[in-house]
Coordinates of C-alpha atoms and ligand atoms in Angstrom, one line a residue:
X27 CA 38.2 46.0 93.2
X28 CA 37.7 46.7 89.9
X29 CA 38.1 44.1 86.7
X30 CA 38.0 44.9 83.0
X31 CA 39.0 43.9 79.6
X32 CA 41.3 46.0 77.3
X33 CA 42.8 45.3 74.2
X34 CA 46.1 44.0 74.5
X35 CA 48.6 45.8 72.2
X36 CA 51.7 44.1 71.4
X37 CA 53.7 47.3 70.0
X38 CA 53.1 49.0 73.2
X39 CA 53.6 48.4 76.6
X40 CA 50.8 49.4 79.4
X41 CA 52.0 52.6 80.9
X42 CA 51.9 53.1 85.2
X43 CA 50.9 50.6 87.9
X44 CA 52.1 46.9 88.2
X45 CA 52.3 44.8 85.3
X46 CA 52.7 40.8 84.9
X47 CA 53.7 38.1 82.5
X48 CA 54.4 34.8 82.6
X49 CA 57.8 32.3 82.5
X50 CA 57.0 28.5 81.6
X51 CA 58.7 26.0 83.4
X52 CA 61.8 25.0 82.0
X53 CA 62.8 28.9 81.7
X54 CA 60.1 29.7 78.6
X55 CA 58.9 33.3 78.5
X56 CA 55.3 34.0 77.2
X57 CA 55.1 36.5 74.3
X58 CA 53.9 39.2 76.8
X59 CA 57.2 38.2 78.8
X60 CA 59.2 38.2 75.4
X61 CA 58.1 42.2 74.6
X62 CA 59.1 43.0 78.0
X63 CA 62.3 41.4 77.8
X64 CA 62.8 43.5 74.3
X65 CA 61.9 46.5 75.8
X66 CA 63.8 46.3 78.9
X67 CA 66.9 45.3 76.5
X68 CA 67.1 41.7 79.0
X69 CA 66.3 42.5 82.2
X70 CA 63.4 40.1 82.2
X71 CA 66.0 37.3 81.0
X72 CA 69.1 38.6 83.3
X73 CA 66.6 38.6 86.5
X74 CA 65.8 35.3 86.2
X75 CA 68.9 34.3 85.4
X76 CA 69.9 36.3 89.2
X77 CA 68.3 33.6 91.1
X78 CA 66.0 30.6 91.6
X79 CA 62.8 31.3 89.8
X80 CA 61.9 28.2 87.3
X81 CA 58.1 29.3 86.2
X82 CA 57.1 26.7 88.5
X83 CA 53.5 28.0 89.8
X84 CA 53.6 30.1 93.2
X85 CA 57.2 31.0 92.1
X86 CA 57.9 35.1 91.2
X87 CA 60.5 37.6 90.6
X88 CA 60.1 41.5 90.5
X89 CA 61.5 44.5 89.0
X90 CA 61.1 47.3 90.3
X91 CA 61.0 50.6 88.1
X92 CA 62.6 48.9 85.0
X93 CA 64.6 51.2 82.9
X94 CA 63.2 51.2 79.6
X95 CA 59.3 50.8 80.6
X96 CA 56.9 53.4 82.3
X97 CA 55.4 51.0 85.3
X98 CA 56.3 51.2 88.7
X99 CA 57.0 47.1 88.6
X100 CA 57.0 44.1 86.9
X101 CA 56.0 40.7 88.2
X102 CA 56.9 37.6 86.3
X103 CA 54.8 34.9 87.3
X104 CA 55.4 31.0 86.9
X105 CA 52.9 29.2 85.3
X106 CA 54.3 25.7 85.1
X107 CA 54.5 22.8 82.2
X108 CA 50.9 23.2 80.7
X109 CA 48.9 25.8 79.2
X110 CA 45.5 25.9 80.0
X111 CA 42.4 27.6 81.5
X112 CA 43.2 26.7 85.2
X113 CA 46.6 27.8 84.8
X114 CA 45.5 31.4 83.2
X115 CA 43.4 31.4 86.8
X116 CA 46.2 30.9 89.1
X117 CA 48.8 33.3 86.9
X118 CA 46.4 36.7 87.6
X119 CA 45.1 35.2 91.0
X120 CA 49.6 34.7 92.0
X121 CA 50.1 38.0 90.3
X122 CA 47.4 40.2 92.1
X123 CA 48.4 38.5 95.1
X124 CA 52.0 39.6 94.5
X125 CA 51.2 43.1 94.0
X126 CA 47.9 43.6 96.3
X127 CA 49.9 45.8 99.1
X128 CA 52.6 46.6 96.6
X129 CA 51.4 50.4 96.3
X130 CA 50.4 50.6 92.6
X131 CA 47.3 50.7 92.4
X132 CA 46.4 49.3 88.7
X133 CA 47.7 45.8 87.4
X134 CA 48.1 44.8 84.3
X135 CA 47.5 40.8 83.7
X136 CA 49.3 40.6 80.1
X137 CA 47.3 38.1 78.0
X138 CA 48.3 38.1 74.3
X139 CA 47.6 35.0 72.2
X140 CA 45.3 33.5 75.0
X141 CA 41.8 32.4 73.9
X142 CA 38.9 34.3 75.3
X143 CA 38.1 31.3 77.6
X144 CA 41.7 31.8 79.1
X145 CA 41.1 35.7 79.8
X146 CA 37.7 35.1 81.4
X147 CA 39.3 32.6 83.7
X148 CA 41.6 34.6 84.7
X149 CA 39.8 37.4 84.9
X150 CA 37.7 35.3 87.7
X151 CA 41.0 33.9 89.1
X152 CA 42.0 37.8 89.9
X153 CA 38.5 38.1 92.0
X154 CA 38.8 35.1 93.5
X155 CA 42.2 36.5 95.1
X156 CA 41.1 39.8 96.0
X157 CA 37.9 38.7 98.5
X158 CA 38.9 40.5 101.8
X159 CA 36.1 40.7 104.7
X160 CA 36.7 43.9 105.9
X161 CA 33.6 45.0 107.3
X162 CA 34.3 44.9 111.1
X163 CA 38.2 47.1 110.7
X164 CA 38.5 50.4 111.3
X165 CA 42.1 51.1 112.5
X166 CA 44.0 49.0 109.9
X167 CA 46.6 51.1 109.3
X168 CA 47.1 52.4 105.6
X169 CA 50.1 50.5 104.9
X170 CA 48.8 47.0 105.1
X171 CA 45.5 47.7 103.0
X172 CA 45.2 46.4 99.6
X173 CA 46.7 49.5 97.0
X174 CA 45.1 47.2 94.5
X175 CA 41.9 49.4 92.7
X176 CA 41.9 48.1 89.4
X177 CA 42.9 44.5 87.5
X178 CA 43.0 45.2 83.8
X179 CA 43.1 41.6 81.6
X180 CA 44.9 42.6 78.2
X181 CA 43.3 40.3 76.2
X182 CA 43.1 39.8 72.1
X183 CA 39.3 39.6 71.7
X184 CA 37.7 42.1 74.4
X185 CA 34.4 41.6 73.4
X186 CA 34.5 37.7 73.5
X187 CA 36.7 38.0 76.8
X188 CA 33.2 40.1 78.4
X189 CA 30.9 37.3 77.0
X190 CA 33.3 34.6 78.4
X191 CA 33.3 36.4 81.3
X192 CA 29.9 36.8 82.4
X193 CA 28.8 33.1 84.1
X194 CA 32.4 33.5 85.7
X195 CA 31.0 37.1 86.9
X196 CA 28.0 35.7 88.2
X197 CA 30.2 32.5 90.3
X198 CA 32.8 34.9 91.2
X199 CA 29.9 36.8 93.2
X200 CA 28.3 34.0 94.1
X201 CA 31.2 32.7 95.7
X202 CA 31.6 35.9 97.6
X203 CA 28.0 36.0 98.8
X204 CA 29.0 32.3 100.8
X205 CA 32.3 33.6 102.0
X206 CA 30.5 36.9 103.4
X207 CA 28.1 34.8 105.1
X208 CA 30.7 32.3 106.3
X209 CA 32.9 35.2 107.6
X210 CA 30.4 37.4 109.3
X211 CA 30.5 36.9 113.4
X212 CA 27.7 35.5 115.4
X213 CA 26.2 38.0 116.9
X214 CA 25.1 39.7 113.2
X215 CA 24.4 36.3 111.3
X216 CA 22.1 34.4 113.5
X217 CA 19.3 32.5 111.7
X218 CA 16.4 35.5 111.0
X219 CA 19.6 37.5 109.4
X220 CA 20.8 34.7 107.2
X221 CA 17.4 33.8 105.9
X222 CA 17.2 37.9 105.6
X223 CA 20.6 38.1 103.2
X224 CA 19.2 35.3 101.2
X225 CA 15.7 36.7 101.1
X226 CA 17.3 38.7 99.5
X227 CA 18.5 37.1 96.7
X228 CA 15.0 37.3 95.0
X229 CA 16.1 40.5 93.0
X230 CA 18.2 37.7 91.0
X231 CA 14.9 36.0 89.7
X232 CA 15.0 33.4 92.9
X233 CA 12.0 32.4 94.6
X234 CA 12.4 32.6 98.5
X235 CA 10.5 31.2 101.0
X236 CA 11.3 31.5 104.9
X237 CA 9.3 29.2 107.3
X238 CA 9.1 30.1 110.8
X239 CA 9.1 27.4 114.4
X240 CA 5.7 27.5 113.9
X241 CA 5.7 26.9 110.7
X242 CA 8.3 24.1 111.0
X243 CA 6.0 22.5 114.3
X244 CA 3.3 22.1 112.0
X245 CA 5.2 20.0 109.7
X246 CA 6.7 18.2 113.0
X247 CA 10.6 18.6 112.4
X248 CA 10.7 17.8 116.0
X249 CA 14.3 16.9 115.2
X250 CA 15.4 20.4 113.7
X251 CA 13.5 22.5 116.6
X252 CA 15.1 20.5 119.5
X253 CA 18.8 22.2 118.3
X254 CA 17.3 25.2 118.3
X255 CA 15.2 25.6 121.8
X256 CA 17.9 26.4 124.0
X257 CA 18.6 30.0 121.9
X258 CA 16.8 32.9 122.3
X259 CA 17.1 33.5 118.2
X260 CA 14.1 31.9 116.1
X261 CA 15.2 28.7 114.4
X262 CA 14.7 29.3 110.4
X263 CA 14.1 27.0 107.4
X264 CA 14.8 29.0 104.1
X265 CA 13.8 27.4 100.8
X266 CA 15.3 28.9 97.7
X267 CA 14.0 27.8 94.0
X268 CA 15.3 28.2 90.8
X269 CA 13.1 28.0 87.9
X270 CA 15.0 27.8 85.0
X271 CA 13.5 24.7 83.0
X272 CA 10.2 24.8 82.6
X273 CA 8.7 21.8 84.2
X274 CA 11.4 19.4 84.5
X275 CA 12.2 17.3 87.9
X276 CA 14.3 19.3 90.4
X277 CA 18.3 18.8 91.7
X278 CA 18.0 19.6 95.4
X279 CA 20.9 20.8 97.5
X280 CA 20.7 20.7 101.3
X281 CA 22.9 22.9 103.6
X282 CA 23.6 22.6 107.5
X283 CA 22.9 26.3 108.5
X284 CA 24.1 25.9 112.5
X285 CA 24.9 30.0 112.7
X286 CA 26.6 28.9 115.8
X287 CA 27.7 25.5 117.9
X288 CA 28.3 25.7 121.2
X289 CA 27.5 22.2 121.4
X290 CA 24.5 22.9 123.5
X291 CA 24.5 20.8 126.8
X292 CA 27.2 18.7 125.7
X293 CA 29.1 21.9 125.5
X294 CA 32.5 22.5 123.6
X295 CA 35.8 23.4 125.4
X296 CA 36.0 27.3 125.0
X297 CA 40.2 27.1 122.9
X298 CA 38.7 27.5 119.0
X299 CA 35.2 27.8 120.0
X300 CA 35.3 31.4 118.4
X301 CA 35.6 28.4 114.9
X302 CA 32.0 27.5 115.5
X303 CA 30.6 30.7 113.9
X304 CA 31.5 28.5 110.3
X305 CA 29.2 26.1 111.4
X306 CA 26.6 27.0 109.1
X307 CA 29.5 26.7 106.0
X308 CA 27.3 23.7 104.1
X309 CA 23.9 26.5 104.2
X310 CA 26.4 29.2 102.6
X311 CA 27.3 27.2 100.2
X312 CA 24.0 26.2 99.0
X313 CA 22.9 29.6 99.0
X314 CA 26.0 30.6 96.7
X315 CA 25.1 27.3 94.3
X316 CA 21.5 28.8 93.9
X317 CA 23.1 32.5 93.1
X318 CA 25.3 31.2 90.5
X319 CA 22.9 29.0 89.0
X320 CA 20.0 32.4 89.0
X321 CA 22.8 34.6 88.3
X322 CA 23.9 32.3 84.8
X323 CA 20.4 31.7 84.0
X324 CA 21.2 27.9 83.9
X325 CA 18.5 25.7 82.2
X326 CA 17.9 23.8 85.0
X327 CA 15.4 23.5 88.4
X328 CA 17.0 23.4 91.3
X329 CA 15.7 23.6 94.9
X330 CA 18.1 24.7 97.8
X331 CA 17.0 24.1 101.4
X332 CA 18.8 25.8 104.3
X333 CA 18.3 24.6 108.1
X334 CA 19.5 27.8 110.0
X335 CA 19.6 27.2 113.9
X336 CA 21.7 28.3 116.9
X337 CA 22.5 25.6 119.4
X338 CA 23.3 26.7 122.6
X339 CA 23.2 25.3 126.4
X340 CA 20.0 27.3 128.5
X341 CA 17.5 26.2 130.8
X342 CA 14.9 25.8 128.2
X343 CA 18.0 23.6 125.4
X344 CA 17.4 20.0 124.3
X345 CA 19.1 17.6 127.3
X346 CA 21.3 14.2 126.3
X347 CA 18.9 11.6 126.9
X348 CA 15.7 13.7 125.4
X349 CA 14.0 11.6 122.4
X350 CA 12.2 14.2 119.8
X351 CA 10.1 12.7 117.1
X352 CA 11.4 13.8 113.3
X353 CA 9.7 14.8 110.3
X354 CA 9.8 11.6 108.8
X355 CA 8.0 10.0 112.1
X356 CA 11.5 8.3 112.9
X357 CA 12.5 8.7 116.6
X358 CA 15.9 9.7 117.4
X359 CA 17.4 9.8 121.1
X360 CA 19.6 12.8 122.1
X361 CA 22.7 11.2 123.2
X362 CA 24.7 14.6 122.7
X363 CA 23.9 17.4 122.0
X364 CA 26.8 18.5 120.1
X365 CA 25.6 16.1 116.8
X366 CA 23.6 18.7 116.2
X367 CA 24.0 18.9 112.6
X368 CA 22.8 15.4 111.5
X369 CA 19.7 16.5 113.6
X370 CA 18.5 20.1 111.5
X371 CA 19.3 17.9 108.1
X372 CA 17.1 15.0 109.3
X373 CA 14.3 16.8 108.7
X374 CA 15.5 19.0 106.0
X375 CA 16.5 16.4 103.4
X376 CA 13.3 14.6 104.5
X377 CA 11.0 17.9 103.7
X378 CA 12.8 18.6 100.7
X379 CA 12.1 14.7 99.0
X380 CA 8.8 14.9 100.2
X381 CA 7.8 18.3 98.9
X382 CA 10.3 18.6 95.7
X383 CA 10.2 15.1 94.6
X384 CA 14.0 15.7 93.0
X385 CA 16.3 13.6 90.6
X386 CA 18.6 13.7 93.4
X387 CA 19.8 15.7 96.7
X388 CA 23.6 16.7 97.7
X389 CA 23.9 17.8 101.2
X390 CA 26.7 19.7 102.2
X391 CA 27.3 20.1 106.1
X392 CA 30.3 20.9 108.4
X393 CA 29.3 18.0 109.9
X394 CA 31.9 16.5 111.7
X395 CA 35.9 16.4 113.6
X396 CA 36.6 13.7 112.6
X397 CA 36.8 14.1 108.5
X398 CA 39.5 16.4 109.2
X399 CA 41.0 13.8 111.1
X400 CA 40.2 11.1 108.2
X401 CA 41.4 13.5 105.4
X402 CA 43.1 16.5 107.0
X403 CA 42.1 20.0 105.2
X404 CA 42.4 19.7 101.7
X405 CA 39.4 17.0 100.9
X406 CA 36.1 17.5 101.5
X407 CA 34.8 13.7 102.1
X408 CA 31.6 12.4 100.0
X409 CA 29.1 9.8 101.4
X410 CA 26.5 8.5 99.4
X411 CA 24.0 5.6 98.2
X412 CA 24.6 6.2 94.4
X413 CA 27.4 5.3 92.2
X414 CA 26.5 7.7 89.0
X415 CA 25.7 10.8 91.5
X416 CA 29.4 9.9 93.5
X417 CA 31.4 9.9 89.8
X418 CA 29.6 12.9 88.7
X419 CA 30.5 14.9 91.4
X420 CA 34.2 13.6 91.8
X421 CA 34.3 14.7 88.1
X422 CA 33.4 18.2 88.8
X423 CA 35.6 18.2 91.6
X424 CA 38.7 17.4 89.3
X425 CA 37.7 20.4 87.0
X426 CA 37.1 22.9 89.8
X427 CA 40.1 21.7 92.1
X428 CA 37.6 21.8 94.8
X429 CA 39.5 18.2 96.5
X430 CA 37.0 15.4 97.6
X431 CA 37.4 11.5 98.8
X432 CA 34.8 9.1 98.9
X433 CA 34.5 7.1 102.3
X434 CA 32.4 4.2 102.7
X435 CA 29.6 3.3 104.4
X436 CA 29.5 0.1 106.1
X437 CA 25.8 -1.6 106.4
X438 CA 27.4 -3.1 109.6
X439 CA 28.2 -0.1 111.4
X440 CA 24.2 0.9 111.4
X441 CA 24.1 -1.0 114.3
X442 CA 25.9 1.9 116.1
X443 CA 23.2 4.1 115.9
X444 CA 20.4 1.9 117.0
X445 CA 18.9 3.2 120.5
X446 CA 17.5 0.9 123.1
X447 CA 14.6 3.5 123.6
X448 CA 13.9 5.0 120.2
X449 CA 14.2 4.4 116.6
X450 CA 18.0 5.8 116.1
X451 CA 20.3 7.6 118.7
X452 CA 22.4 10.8 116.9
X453 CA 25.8 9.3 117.7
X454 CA 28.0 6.2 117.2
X455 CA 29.8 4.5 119.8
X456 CA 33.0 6.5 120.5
X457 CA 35.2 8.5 118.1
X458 CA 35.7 5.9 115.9
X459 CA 34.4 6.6 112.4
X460 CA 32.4 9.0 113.3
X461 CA 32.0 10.9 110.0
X462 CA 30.9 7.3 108.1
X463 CA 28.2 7.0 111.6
X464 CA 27.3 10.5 111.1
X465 CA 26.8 9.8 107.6
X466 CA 24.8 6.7 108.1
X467 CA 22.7 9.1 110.3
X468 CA 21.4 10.7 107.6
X469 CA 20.5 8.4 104.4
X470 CA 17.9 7.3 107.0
X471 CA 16.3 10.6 106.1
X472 CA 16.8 10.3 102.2
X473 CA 14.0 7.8 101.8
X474 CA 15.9 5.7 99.4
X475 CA 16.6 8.9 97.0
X476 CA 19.8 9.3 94.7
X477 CA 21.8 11.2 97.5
X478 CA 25.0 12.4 98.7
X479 CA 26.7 13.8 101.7
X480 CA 29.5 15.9 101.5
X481 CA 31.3 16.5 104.8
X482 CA 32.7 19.8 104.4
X483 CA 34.2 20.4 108.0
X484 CA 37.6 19.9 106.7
X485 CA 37.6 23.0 103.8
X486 CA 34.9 25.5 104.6
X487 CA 37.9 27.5 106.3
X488 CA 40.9 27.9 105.3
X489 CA 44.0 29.1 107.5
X490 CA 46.8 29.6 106.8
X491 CA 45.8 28.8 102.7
X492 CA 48.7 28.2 100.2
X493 CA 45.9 28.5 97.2
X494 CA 46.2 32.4 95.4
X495 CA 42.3 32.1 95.1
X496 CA 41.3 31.3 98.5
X497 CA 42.6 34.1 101.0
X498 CA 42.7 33.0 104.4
X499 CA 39.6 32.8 106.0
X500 CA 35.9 31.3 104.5
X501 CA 36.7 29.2 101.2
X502 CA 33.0 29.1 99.6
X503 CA 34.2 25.2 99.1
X504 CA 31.2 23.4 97.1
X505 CA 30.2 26.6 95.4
X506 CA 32.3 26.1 92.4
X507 CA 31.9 21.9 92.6
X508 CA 28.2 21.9 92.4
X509 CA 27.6 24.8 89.4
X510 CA 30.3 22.5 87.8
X511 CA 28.3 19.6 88.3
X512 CA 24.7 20.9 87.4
X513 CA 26.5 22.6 84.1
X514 CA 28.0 19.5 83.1
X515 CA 25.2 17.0 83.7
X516 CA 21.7 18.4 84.1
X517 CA 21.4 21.4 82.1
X518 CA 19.2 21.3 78.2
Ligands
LIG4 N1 30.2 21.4 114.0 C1 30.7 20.3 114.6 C2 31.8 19.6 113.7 C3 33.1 20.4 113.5 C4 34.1 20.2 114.4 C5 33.3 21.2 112.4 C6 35.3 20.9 114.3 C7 34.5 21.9 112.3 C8 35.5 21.7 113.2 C9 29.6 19.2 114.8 O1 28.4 19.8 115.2 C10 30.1 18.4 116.0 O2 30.2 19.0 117.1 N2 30.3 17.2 115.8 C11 30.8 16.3 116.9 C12 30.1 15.0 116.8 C13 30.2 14.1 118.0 C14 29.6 14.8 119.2 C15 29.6 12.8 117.7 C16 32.3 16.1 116.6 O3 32.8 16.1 115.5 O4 33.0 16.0 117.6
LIG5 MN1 28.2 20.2 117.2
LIG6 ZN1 28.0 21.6 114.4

């Protein structure tokens, strides 16, 4: 799909294709809306008139081949009670979603009077909406592809619209770099193939380095290898940097990179197993922070770490009841195999403090059933030791609509993890609070660093989704929250 800026032109109206305006609620046209209206002598004002339509957002109503324009259809689009940025987002993102199988294969997004901030974001609103992971389809019949070739954002200022555009550019691909990897099936993305895609990444200005079992042995992350000696693929531990401020003291970001869960020995019931592929959702993410944040050339350091494993049951996989010895020299008994996650970021949050030294680290793991169970699919839950780290990323999560709840973490409940044989066992006892057990799990691994946990098992996939800028499928939740968060507090 193809975005660009043109110079919106009051006086005349786009010619071909799909066009869109907007309808406040409360029945208020947009000036776009108003010279459609004119030029269609009311059938803008009569349609809505026909029916329900109250500009609230999600709310359309077509015409099809109006009489007194040259477009195949227009789509007026709600954009409810305020103005803003966001709103500008979810207008093109409702409106190429309206017209994405509709035939035409042009849209117009109509944008006159908008600030060059509002274009941009709506400009990256229209991407957002049109990801599609296609790669594997090759009968999909012609009628139910997208017609959609080309968005066109008439905008006043096309020059400041570009410039506005371009750290949206750079998050929109990011975004779709972590859904790609998030969406792709087992069998391609295993561990060696992730930490090839984001090898990759290096053309960007990142710094890549991918460190092998042997590699990982020598630095004893007992913990991470045990998940992955029951697969035949190589367990990998990718560490991306971006250097983008001199000298200064690193933000870290940590990602669970399980490329597949069986659950190992303590396997998984086979209905939604096929789910497990998403497993390595936190790693994606990270990897989409650091291609934002090379791809902006943000003043910053940041450091992301990705623990990319496959856990699976074989005559050689980790048994319950095994004791492996971590990175950090902490003990930790196997009681099941399936709380594998907590396991590969034991040793990756406590290599990345020990190497990196940074201000803080945010982990972000599909970690556990039981946060969608806590907070259902729409919140994303956040653990941590630090009060100033936990509002800072709540505030970005506000701005980026990217939902998260903070859940507490009980000194007491510690005692759930303690083993009779070993320093910590990997689960609590039963299913109860079992994403705050998880959690506690890890800050033994943080070494008293400013840290947080985000438990991203709930959002990392989406289906069915009711938001225009997440298609169903991978979300590339945490991309959006974190660049937010680093823009807003540790950049200059
Ligand atoms: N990857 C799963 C968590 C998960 C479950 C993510 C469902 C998305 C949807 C994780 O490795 C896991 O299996 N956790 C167990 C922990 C339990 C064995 C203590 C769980 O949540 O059941
Ligand atoms: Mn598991
Ligand atoms: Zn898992």
């Amino acid at each position: 799909m193809r975005i660009e800026f043109v110079a919106a032109d009051r006086t005349r109206a786009p010619k071909g294709g799909a066009v869109a305006v907007m309808a406040f609620e409360g029945g208020k046209l947009s000036w776009a809306a108003e010279d459609m209206d004119k030029a269609t002598e009311g059938a803008v004002t009569r349609a809505i008139a026909a029916g329900r339509f109250a500009g609230k957002p999600g709310q359309t109503v077509e015409l099809v081949v109006p009489a007194g324009l040259d477009v195949q259809r227009l789509v007026v689009v709600g954009a409810g009670a305020d103005w803003n940025a966001d709103a500008a987002e979810r207008f093109a993102a409702q409106a190429f979603q309206s017209t994405r199988t509709s035939g035409s294969d042009t849209l117009h997004v109509l944008l006159p009077g908008a600030t060059a901030a509002e274009a941009a974001q709506a400009a990256l609103g229209a991407t957002l909406a049109a990801y599609r992971f296609d790669r594997y389809r090759t009968t999909e019949k012609a009628e139910a592809k997208p017609s959609l070739q080309t968005v066109q954002i008439h905008t006043d200022d096309v020059k400041a619209a570009d410039a506005a555009f371009a750290p949206l550019k750079a998050l929109g691909e990011a975004i779709y770099f972590s859904r790609d990897l998030v969406s792709e099936p087992p069998n391609v993305l295993y561990p060696a193939e992730f930490a090839r895609r984001v090898k990759a990444l290096e053309s960007l200005g990142l710094t890549v380095e991918i460190l092998d079992e042997e590699a990982m042995m020598k630095l004893g992350m007992g913990s991470l290898l045990g998940v992955g000696q029951g697969s035949v693929r190589d367990s990998q531990l990718a560490v991306i940097q971006w250097n983008g401020a001199g000298d200064a003291q690193p933000v870290a970001f940590v990602g669970k990179g399980v490329c597949f869960d069986t659950g190992g020995i303590s396997i998984k019931p086979a209905d939604g197993m096929e789910d497990m592929k998403w497993d390595m959702g936190g790693a994606a993410a990270v990897a989409g922070v650091m291609y934002v944040l090379a791809g902006r050339k943000a003043k910053v350091n940041a450091v992301g770490i990705l623990g990319l494993v496959e856990n699976m049951p074989d005559g050689n996989a980790q048994r319950p009841g095994d004791v492996v010895t971590s990175m950090s020299g902490q003990t930790i008994e196997i009681i099941n195999t399936d709380a594998e996650g907590r396991l590969v970021l034991a040793d990756a949050l406590w290599y990345c403090q020990d190497r990196f030294k940074p201000k803080f680290m945010v982990d972000l793991a599909t970690l556990t059933g039981a946060i969608i169970i806590s907070l259902g699919n729409d919140y994303a839950g956040l653990f941590s030791n630090n009060d100033a780290l936990s509002d800072n990323l709540l505030a970005a999560s506000k701005a980026e609509a990217e939902p998260l709840w903070r859940m507490p973490m009980p000194d007491p409940y510690n005692k759930q993890i303690e083993s009779m044989i070993a320093d910590l066992k990997n689960t609590g006892n039963g299913r109860a609070g079992g994403s705050i057990t998880a959690a506690l799990f890890l800050q033994k691994f943080v070494n008293g660093l400013p840290w947080a946990h985000l438990d991203i098992a709930s959002t990392a996939w989406k289906k069915p989704s009711t938001i225009p800028t997440i298609p169903d499928g991978a979300t590339g939740f945490g991309v959006r929250l974190l660049n937010r968060m680093v823009a807003d507090h540790y950049e200059g």
